[in-house]
mmCIF file of C-alpha atoms in Angstrom:
data_model
loop_
_atom_site.group_PDB
_atom_site.id
_atom_site.type_symbol
_atom_site.label_atom_id
_atom_site.label_comp_id
_atom_site.label_asym_id
_atom_site.label_seq_id
_atom_site.Cartn_x
_atom_site.Cartn_y
_atom_site.Cartn_z
ATOM 1 C CA MET C 1 -179.084 36.712 30.811
ATOM 2 C CA SER C 2 -180.986 38.926 28.716
ATOM 3 C CA GLU C 3 -180.281 41.838 31.246
ATOM 4 C CA ARG C 4 -176.531 41.396 30.974
ATOM 5 C CA LYS C 5 -176.801 41.261 27.091
ATOM 6 C CA ASP C 6 -178.899 44.690 27.089
ATOM 7 C CA LEU C 7 -176.104 45.990 29.759
ATOM 8 C CA ALA C 8 -173.282 44.922 27.166
ATOM 9 C CA LEU C 9 -175.055 46.674 24.446
ATOM 10 C CA ALA C 10 -175.586 49.535 26.146
ATOM 11 C CA ILE C 11 -172.036 50.025 27.008
ATOM 12 C CA GLY C 12 -170.935 49.268 23.445
ATOM 13 C CA ALA C 13 -173.276 51.982 22.353
ATOM 14 C CA GLY C 14 -171.863 54.434 25.034
ATOM 15 C CA PHE C 15 -168.378 54.045 23.692
ATOM 16 C CA ALA C 16 -169.267 54.286 20.379
ATOM 17 C CA ALA C 17 -170.688 57.547 21.020
ATOM 18 C CA GLY C 18 -167.797 58.415 23.177
ATOM 19 C CA VAL C 19 -169.995 59.268 26.357
ATOM 20 C CA ILE C 20 -168.856 56.466 28.517
ATOM 21 C CA GLY C 21 -165.595 56.136 30.248
ATOM 22 C CA ALA C 22 -163.729 53.046 31.975
ATOM 23 C CA GLY C 23 -164.607 54.110 35.384
ATOM 24 C CA LEU C 24 -168.218 54.125 34.758
ATOM 25 C CA VAL C 25 -168.031 50.863 32.658
ATOM 26 C CA SER C 26 -166.406 49.534 35.764
ATOM 27 C CA ALA C 27 -169.235 50.796 38.285
ATOM 28 C CA PHE C 28 -171.624 49.010 35.759
ATOM 29 C CA LEU C 29 -169.868 45.674 35.837
ATOM 30 C CA GLY C 30 -169.432 46.102 39.504
ATOM 31 C CA ARG C 31 -173.210 46.397 39.939
ATOM 32 C CA ALA C 32 -174.169 43.641 37.564
ATOM 33 C CA ARG C 33 -172.087 41.298 39.874
ATOM 34 C CA GLY C 34 -173.556 42.195 42.980
ATOM 35 C CA LYS C 35 -177.208 42.656 41.719
ATOM 36 C CA GLY C 36 -179.545 41.343 43.891
ATOM 37 C CA LYS C 37 -177.257 39.456 46.251
ATOM 38 C CA ARG C 38 -178.313 39.389 49.461
ATOM 39 C CA VAL C 39 -176.046 40.785 52.383
ATOM 40 C CA ALA C 40 -176.481 40.041 56.132
ATOM 41 C CA VAL C 41 -174.554 42.899 58.144
ATOM 42 C CA VAL C 42 -174.037 42.293 61.782
ATOM 43 C CA LEU C 43 -173.741 45.506 63.968
ATOM 44 C CA SER C 44 -172.701 45.689 67.463
ATOM 45 C CA GLY C 45 -174.328 49.152 68.794
ATOM 46 C CA CYS C 46 -173.933 52.273 67.287
ATOM 47 C CA GLY C 47 -170.082 54.332 68.041
ATOM 48 C CA VAL C 48 -166.780 53.202 67.905
ATOM 49 C CA TYR C 49 -166.070 52.741 71.843
ATOM 50 C CA ASP C 50 -169.043 50.799 73.053
ATOM 51 C CA GLY C 51 -170.739 49.680 69.620
ATOM 52 C CA SER C 52 -170.070 49.364 65.556
ATOM 53 C CA GLU C 53 -167.702 51.636 63.977
ATOM 54 C CA ILE C 54 -170.008 54.317 62.144
ATOM 55 C CA THR C 55 -167.924 54.766 59.143
ATOM 56 C CA GLU C 56 -167.035 51.316 58.682
ATOM 57 C CA ALA C 57 -170.805 50.368 59.105
ATOM 58 C CA VAL C 58 -171.881 53.125 56.587
ATOM 59 C CA ALA C 59 -169.246 52.072 54.149
ATOM 60 C CA VAL C 60 -170.183 48.505 54.127
ATOM 61 C CA LEU C 61 -173.963 49.752 53.657
ATOM 62 C CA VAL C 62 -173.012 52.077 50.905
ATOM 63 C CA ALA C 63 -170.643 49.436 49.101
ATOM 64 C CA ALA C 64 -173.279 46.885 49.193
ATOM 65 C CA SER C 65 -175.925 49.176 47.532
ATOM 66 C CA LYS C 66 -173.258 50.784 45.034
ATOM 67 C CA HIS C 67 -172.659 46.993 43.710
ATOM 68 C CA GLY C 68 -176.378 46.247 43.654
ATOM 69 C CA ALA C 69 -176.761 44.123 46.487
ATOM 70 C CA VAL C 70 -179.363 44.059 49.141
ATOM 71 C CA ALA C 71 -178.259 44.650 52.555
ATOM 72 C CA THR C 72 -180.358 43.681 55.970
ATOM 73 C CA CYS C 73 -178.714 44.828 59.253
ATOM 74 C CA PHE C 74 -178.753 42.435 62.331
ATOM 75 C CA ALA C 75 -177.712 43.168 66.057
ATOM 76 C CA PRO C 76 -178.057 41.511 69.211
ATOM 77 C CA ALA C 77 -181.126 42.380 71.382
ATOM 78 C CA MET C 78 -178.936 42.866 74.684
ATOM 79 C CA ALA C 79 -177.666 45.404 77.009
ATOM 80 C CA GLN C 80 -174.502 46.872 75.871
ATOM 81 C CA ARG C 81 -171.437 46.072 78.044
ATOM 82 C CA HIS C 82 -170.245 49.678 78.384
ATOM 83 C CA VAL C 83 -171.694 53.023 77.569
ATOM 84 C CA VAL C 84 -169.309 55.416 76.702
ATOM 85 C CA ASP C 85 -169.052 59.302 76.058
ATOM 86 C CA HIS C 86 -167.487 59.386 72.646
ATOM 87 C CA SER C 87 -166.370 63.036 73.114
ATOM 88 C CA THR C 88 -164.061 62.259 76.073
ATOM 89 C CA GLY C 89 -163.730 58.240 75.580
ATOM 90 C CA ASP C 90 -164.796 57.929 79.516
ATOM 91 C CA LEU C 91 -167.299 55.310 80.725
ATOM 92 C CA ILE C 92 -170.201 56.538 81.613
ATOM 93 C CA LEU C 93 -172.059 53.278 82.531
ATOM 94 C CA ALA C 94 -171.026 49.554 83.018
ATOM 95 C CA PRO C 95 -173.036 46.710 84.144
ATOM 96 C CA PRO C 96 -175.550 46.580 85.716
ATOM 97 C CA LEU C 97 -176.189 50.082 84.790
ATOM 98 C CA ALA C 98 -175.225 49.896 81.030
ATOM 99 C CA HIS C 99 -178.603 49.413 80.100
ATOM 100 C CA ARG C 100 -178.585 50.723 76.344
ATOM 101 C CA ASP C 101 -179.782 47.729 74.055
ATOM 102 C CA ALA C 102 -177.172 47.151 71.245
ATOM 103 C CA ARG C 103 -180.135 46.532 68.623
ATOM 104 C CA ALA C 104 -181.771 49.796 69.406
ATOM 105 C CA GLU C 105 -178.562 51.672 69.136
ATOM 106 C CA ALA C 106 -177.521 50.009 65.968
ATOM 107 C CA ALA C 107 -180.801 51.071 64.487
ATOM 108 C CA ARG C 108 -179.749 54.589 64.453
ATOM 109 C CA ILE C 109 -177.086 53.379 61.616
ATOM 110 C CA ALA C 110 -179.629 51.028 59.883
ATOM 111 C CA ARG C 111 -182.405 53.857 60.062
ATOM 112 C CA GLY C 112 -184.364 51.816 62.282
ATOM 113 C CA ASP C 113 -184.437 48.697 60.413
ATOM 114 C CA VAL C 114 -182.448 46.021 62.198
ATOM 115 C CA ARG C 115 -183.289 42.685 62.938
ATOM 116 C CA ASP C 116 -182.310 40.343 66.242
ATOM 117 C CA ILE C 117 -179.104 38.351 65.237
ATOM 118 C CA ALA C 118 -181.209 35.648 66.781
ATOM 119 C CA THR C 119 -183.207 35.441 63.597
ATOM 120 C CA LEU C 120 -180.444 35.304 61.079
ATOM 121 C CA SER C 121 -180.550 32.364 58.801
ATOM 122 C CA ALA C 122 -177.641 31.747 56.584
ATOM 123 C CA SER C 123 -180.166 30.353 54.013
ATOM 124 C CA ASP C 124 -181.543 33.625 53.521
ATOM 125 C CA PHE C 125 -178.548 35.537 52.437
ATOM 126 C CA ASP C 126 -175.547 35.006 49.955
ATOM 127 C CA CYS C 127 -172.945 36.524 52.205
ATOM 128 C CA LEU C 128 -172.377 38.026 55.513
ATOM 129 C CA VAL C 129 -170.153 41.047 56.732
ATOM 130 C CA PHE C 130 -169.292 42.224 60.392
ATOM 131 C CA PRO C 131 -167.838 45.529 60.415
ATOM 132 C CA GLY C 132 -165.538 46.723 63.555
ATOM 133 C CA GLY C 133 -166.085 48.924 66.510
ATOM 134 C CA PHE C 134 -165.295 48.178 70.146
ATOM 135 C CA GLY C 135 -168.827 46.661 70.145
ATOM 136 C CA VAL C 136 -167.082 43.501 68.616
ATOM 137 C CA ALA C 137 -164.742 42.986 71.636
ATOM 138 C CA LYS C 138 -167.482 44.044 74.166
ATOM 139 C CA ASN C 139 -171.199 42.701 72.890
ATOM 140 C CA LEU C 140 -170.416 40.392 70.278
ATOM 141 C CA SER C 141 -167.456 38.530 72.354
ATOM 142 C CA ASN C 142 -165.889 39.068 75.496
ATOM 143 C CA PHE C 143 -162.259 40.088 73.512
ATOM 144 C CA GLY C 144 -161.847 43.204 75.319
ATOM 145 C CA THR C 145 -161.490 41.622 78.842
ATOM 146 C CA ALA C 146 -160.353 37.894 77.836
ATOM 147 C CA GLY C 147 -158.292 38.481 74.755
ATOM 148 C CA PRO C 148 -157.360 35.327 73.130
ATOM 149 C CA SER C 149 -159.432 33.340 75.941
ATOM 150 C CA CYS C 150 -162.388 35.017 74.270
ATOM 151 C CA VAL C 151 -165.768 33.688 73.997
ATOM 152 C CA VAL C 152 -168.082 34.616 71.039
ATOM 153 C CA LEU C 153 -171.736 35.376 71.545
ATOM 154 C CA ASP C 154 -173.325 32.476 70.838
ATOM 155 C CA ASP C 155 -175.686 33.795 67.815
ATOM 156 C CA ALA C 156 -172.689 35.514 66.450
ATOM 157 C CA ALA C 157 -170.558 32.294 66.403
ATOM 158 C CA ARG C 158 -173.435 30.400 65.189
ATOM 159 C CA ALA C 159 -173.988 32.812 62.063
ATOM 160 C CA ILE C 160 -170.284 32.465 61.173
ATOM 161 C CA ARG C 161 -170.188 28.783 61.565
ATOM 162 C CA ALA C 162 -173.506 28.568 59.486
ATOM 163 C CA PHE C 163 -172.268 30.574 56.657
ATOM 164 C CA HIS C 164 -168.563 28.945 56.800
ATOM 165 C CA GLN C 165 -170.159 25.518 56.303
ATOM 166 C CA ALA C 166 -172.366 26.575 53.513
ATOM 167 C CA GLY C 167 -169.326 27.891 51.592
ATOM 168 C CA LYS C 168 -170.797 31.408 52.088
ATOM 169 C CA PRO C 169 -168.277 34.198 51.945
ATOM 170 C CA ILE C 170 -167.784 36.415 55.044
ATOM 171 C CA GLY C 171 -166.361 39.914 55.296
ATOM 172 C CA PHE C 172 -164.659 41.212 58.411
ATOM 173 C CA THR C 173 -163.377 44.821 59.047
ATOM 174 C CA CYS C 174 -161.127 46.455 61.712
ATOM 175 C CA ILE C 175 -161.065 44.384 64.647
ATOM 176 C CA ALA C 176 -163.985 42.107 63.687
ATOM 177 C CA PRO C 177 -161.389 39.383 62.408
ATOM 178 C CA VAL C 178 -160.798 38.244 65.869
ATOM 179 C CA LEU C 179 -164.478 36.762 65.753
ATOM 180 C CA ALA C 180 -163.223 34.732 62.505
ATOM 181 C CA ALA C 181 -159.965 33.887 64.566
ATOM 182 C CA ARG C 182 -161.739 32.346 67.434
ATOM 183 C CA VAL C 183 -164.606 30.292 65.372
ATOM 184 C CA ILE C 184 -162.784 29.355 62.280
ATOM 185 C CA LYS C 185 -160.033 27.008 63.050
ATOM 186 C CA GLY C 186 -156.715 28.208 61.155
ATOM 187 C CA VAL C 187 -158.410 31.265 59.275
ATOM 188 C CA THR C 188 -156.199 33.724 57.420
ATOM 189 C CA VAL C 189 -157.020 37.162 58.400
ATOM 190 C CA THR C 190 -155.417 40.857 58.630
ATOM 191 C CA LEU C 191 -155.552 43.169 61.195
ATOM 192 C CA GLY C 192 -153.178 45.477 59.923
ATOM 193 C CA ARG C 193 -149.532 46.088 60.884
ATOM 194 C CA SER C 194 -147.893 44.962 63.877
ATOM 195 C CA GLU C 195 -144.343 43.738 63.927
ATOM 196 C CA GLY C 196 -142.081 47.133 63.951
ATOM 197 C CA ALA C 197 -145.249 49.310 63.674
ATOM 198 C CA ASP C 198 -145.502 52.652 65.107
ATOM 199 C CA ASP C 199 -147.869 52.556 67.953
ATOM 200 C CA ALA C 200 -149.202 56.191 67.124
ATOM 201 C CA GLU C 201 -149.898 54.955 63.648
ATOM 202 C CA TRP C 202 -151.177 51.488 64.470
ATOM 203 C CA PRO C 203 -152.518 52.079 68.171
ATOM 204 C CA TYR C 204 -154.229 48.283 68.456
ATOM 205 C CA ARG C 205 -151.200 46.332 66.781
ATOM 206 C CA GLY C 206 -151.125 43.905 69.538
ATOM 207 C CA VAL C 207 -154.497 42.429 68.629
ATOM 208 C CA ALA C 208 -152.626 40.487 65.718
ATOM 209 C CA GLY C 209 -150.751 38.604 68.332
ATOM 210 C CA ALA C 210 -154.011 37.669 69.958
ATOM 211 C CA ALA C 211 -155.523 36.309 66.805
ATOM 212 C CA ALA C 212 -152.460 34.385 66.130
ATOM 213 C CA ALA C 213 -152.822 33.009 69.789
ATOM 214 C CA MET C 214 -156.006 31.824 68.738
ATOM 215 C CA GLY C 215 -154.725 29.812 65.630
ATOM 216 C CA ALA C 216 -155.099 32.199 63.008
ATOM 217 C CA ASP C 217 -152.765 33.000 60.219
ATOM 218 C CA VAL C 218 -152.059 36.709 60.898
ATOM 219 C CA VAL C 219 -151.196 38.774 57.542
ATOM 220 C CA GLU C 220 -149.676 42.073 57.427
ATOM 221 C CA ALA C 221 -151.542 44.802 55.281
ATOM 222 C CA ASP C 222 -152.045 48.397 55.098
ATOM 223 C CA VAL C 223 -155.518 50.226 55.968
ATOM 224 C CA ASP C 224 -156.976 50.143 52.176
ATOM 225 C CA ALA C 225 -155.701 46.612 51.386
ATOM 226 C CA VAL C 226 -157.977 43.176 51.649
ATOM 227 C CA VAL C 227 -156.683 39.841 52.739
ATOM 228 C CA VAL C 228 -158.739 37.117 51.121
ATOM 229 C CA ASP C 229 -158.683 33.642 52.667
ATOM 230 C CA LYS C 230 -159.881 31.532 49.502
ATOM 231 C CA ALA C 231 -160.073 28.093 51.016
ATOM 232 C CA ASN C 232 -162.481 29.425 53.766
ATOM 233 C CA LYS C 233 -163.860 32.356 51.735
ATOM 234 C CA VAL C 234 -163.135 34.850 54.402
ATOM 235 C CA VAL C 235 -162.131 38.487 53.450
ATOM 236 C CA THR C 236 -160.684 41.011 55.827
ATOM 237 C CA THR C 237 -159.411 44.569 55.785
ATOM 238 C CA PRO C 238 -157.666 46.679 58.689
ATOM 239 C CA ALA C 239 -159.789 49.818 58.484
ATOM 240 C CA TYR C 240 -159.378 51.710 61.812
ATOM 241 C CA MET C 241 -156.783 49.506 63.203
ATOM 242 C CA LYS C 242 -154.812 51.942 61.760
ATOM 243 C CA LYS C 243 -155.288 55.859 62.668
ATOM 244 C CA ALA C 244 -156.093 56.813 59.221
ATOM 245 C CA SER C 245 -158.122 59.049 57.002
ATOM 246 C CA PRO C 246 -162.068 57.990 56.358
ATOM 247 C CA ASP C 247 -161.458 58.100 52.783
ATOM 248 C CA LEU C 248 -158.827 55.369 53.099
ATOM 249 C CA VAL C 249 -160.931 53.357 55.431
ATOM 250 C CA PHE C 250 -163.787 53.931 53.351
ATOM 251 C CA ASP C 251 -161.678 52.595 50.247
ATOM 252 C CA GLY C 252 -160.490 49.586 51.925
ATOM 253 C CA VAL C 253 -163.962 48.600 53.288
ATOM 254 C CA SER C 254 -165.636 49.096 49.828
ATOM 255 C CA LYS C 255 -163.000 46.661 48.513
ATOM 256 C CA CYS C 256 -163.796 44.016 51.281
ATOM 257 C CA VAL C 257 -167.385 44.178 50.554
ATOM 258 C CA ALA C 258 -166.897 44.051 46.661
ATOM 259 C CA THR C 259 -164.690 41.143 47.160
ATOM 260 C CA VAL C 260 -167.131 39.268 49.156
ATOM 261 C CA LEU C 261 -170.204 39.936 46.737
ATOM 262 C CA ALA C 262 -167.803 38.607 43.948
ATOM 263 C CA MET C 263 -167.197 35.590 45.898
ATOM 264 C CA ALA C 264 -170.936 35.029 46.619
#
């Protein structure tokens, strides 16, 4: 309480001196709301085509830090389903030769500090966030091959259920809402735009139909918007489901993280 009082006094003094603007005040208050909150971030490798989407993953970590939260990264200690040449999109290796470990690859994003998802406990954290990337559909589930009949990796499904049952908020970006669709019955999510959308602008718009087939209530939203399921404490944003600029993706992911922290 004393820290928040000191912050309020400092802001008041800043206004009186004419040195603090509304944007800076908003940043101060946002940081105060997230200060000390513990965020578990589940990665699925490193790179959009076979792991976590890097811009989205970094946006999650930056947003958490900006709001004063402490993020801890997790990933499955398992061989990636595929290894893809990201300069061409071509498959380099597939099972049984795809021997890159998803956790070891995710450590590239986490600057080395990434834990085995098998050790993730909801009791240790205030909220949970899943960035997107094809690793969601290849390593955290088999959605890439099974579609609406997919199975979510046991440890990922266990984590989602544990946070959900504990009433702790969960954020999903890009394609990651398919995990929520499979695990949380009747959840409301967004995967961007689908009905009448331009394939060139929304190249993965068919995913929305698959999520609906799994029982999710799928809401249309643009790249920098968030959709909040208040009852289930689930927050989603389309991110790179749209062929969009990095700044818009960053804005949407940042809003998602800020909303999750506000609910925690």
